[in-house]
């Protein structure tokens, strides 16, 4: 499954995109995270100069701000960032 993480905003307002192919056996873990309502509430609007993220995997898309990033989300982002 294709994983896409798009980070936008920040001081310069730049957009970065990372993509990775996730084996189906590993994708289920991340799909559960994306479907989950557990965890911190996501702010409605990003604070000035903060990043916002759009994460897509297996037909699901989730948007969150940098203040909502938990260790699990960071691990998913690292999977995308570290793909050769």
Coordinates of C-alpha atoms in Angstrom, one line a residue:
X1 CA 0.0 0.0 0.0
X2 CA 1.2 3.5 -0.8
X3 CA 1.8 5.8 2.2
X4 CA 1.9 9.5 1.6
X5 CA 2.8 12.1 4.2
X6 CA 2.5 15.8 3.2
X7 CA 3.8 18.5 5.6
X8 CA 2.8 22.1 4.9
X9 CA 3.1 25.4 6.7
X10 CA 5.8 26.4 9.0
X11 CA 7.7 29.7 9.0
X12 CA 8.5 29.6 5.3
X13 CA 5.2 28.0 4.3
X14 CA 6.9 25.2 2.3
X15 CA 5.4 21.8 1.5
X16 CA 7.3 18.5 1.7
X17 CA 6.0 15.2 0.6
X18 CA 7.3 11.7 1.6
X19 CA 6.0 8.5 0.1
X20 CA 6.7 4.8 0.8
X21 CA 5.3 1.4 -0.1
X22 CA 4.0 -0.4 3.0
X23 CA 3.6 -4.2 2.9
X24 CA 0.0 -5.2 3.5
X25 CA 1.0 -7.1 6.7
X26 CA 2.4 -3.9 8.2
X27 CA -0.3 -1.5 6.8
X28 CA -3.0 -2.8 9.1
X29 CA -1.2 -1.3 12.1
X30 CA -1.2 2.1 10.5
X31 CA -4.8 1.9 9.2
X32 CA -5.9 1.2 12.8
X33 CA -4.1 4.3 13.9
X34 CA -5.7 6.4 11.2
X35 CA -9.2 5.1 12.0
X36 CA -8.8 5.5 15.7
X37 CA -10.5 8.3 17.6
X38 CA -8.2 7.7 20.6
X39 CA -5.5 10.1 21.5
X40 CA -5.3 13.8 21.9
X41 CA -7.9 16.1 20.4
X42 CA -6.7 17.7 17.2
X43 CA -6.8 21.5 17.2
X44 CA -9.3 22.8 14.6
X45 CA -6.8 25.3 13.2
X46 CA -3.0 25.2 13.2
X47 CA -1.2 27.8 15.2
X48 CA 0.7 30.4 13.3
X49 CA 4.0 29.1 11.8
X50 CA 3.2 25.5 12.8
X51 CA 3.1 22.5 10.5
X52 CA 0.0 20.6 9.4
X53 CA 0.1 17.1 8.0
X54 CA -2.0 15.1 5.5
X55 CA -1.5 11.4 5.7
X56 CA -2.9 9.0 3.1
X57 CA -2.8 5.2 3.2
X58 CA -5.1 2.6 1.6
X59 CA -7.8 5.0 0.6
X60 CA -7.9 6.8 4.0
X61 CA -6.8 10.3 4.5
X62 CA -6.2 12.0 7.9
X63 CA -5.3 15.6 8.6
X64 CA -3.6 16.8 11.8
X65 CA -1.5 19.6 13.2
X66 CA 2.0 19.2 14.6
X67 CA 0.5 19.6 18.1
X68 CA -1.5 16.4 17.6
X69 CA 1.6 14.3 16.7
X70 CA 1.9 11.3 19.1
X71 CA 4.9 8.9 19.2
X72 CA 2.8 6.5 17.0
X73 CA 2.2 9.2 14.4
X74 CA 5.9 10.1 14.5
X75 CA 6.8 6.5 13.9
X76 CA 4.6 6.4 10.8
X77 CA 6.1 9.6 9.5
X78 CA 9.6 8.2 10.0
X79 CA 8.6 5.1 7.9
X80 CA 7.7 7.5 5.0
X81 CA 10.8 9.7 5.5
X82 CA 13.2 6.8 5.6
X83 CA 12.0 5.1 2.5
X84 CA 14.9 4.9 0.0

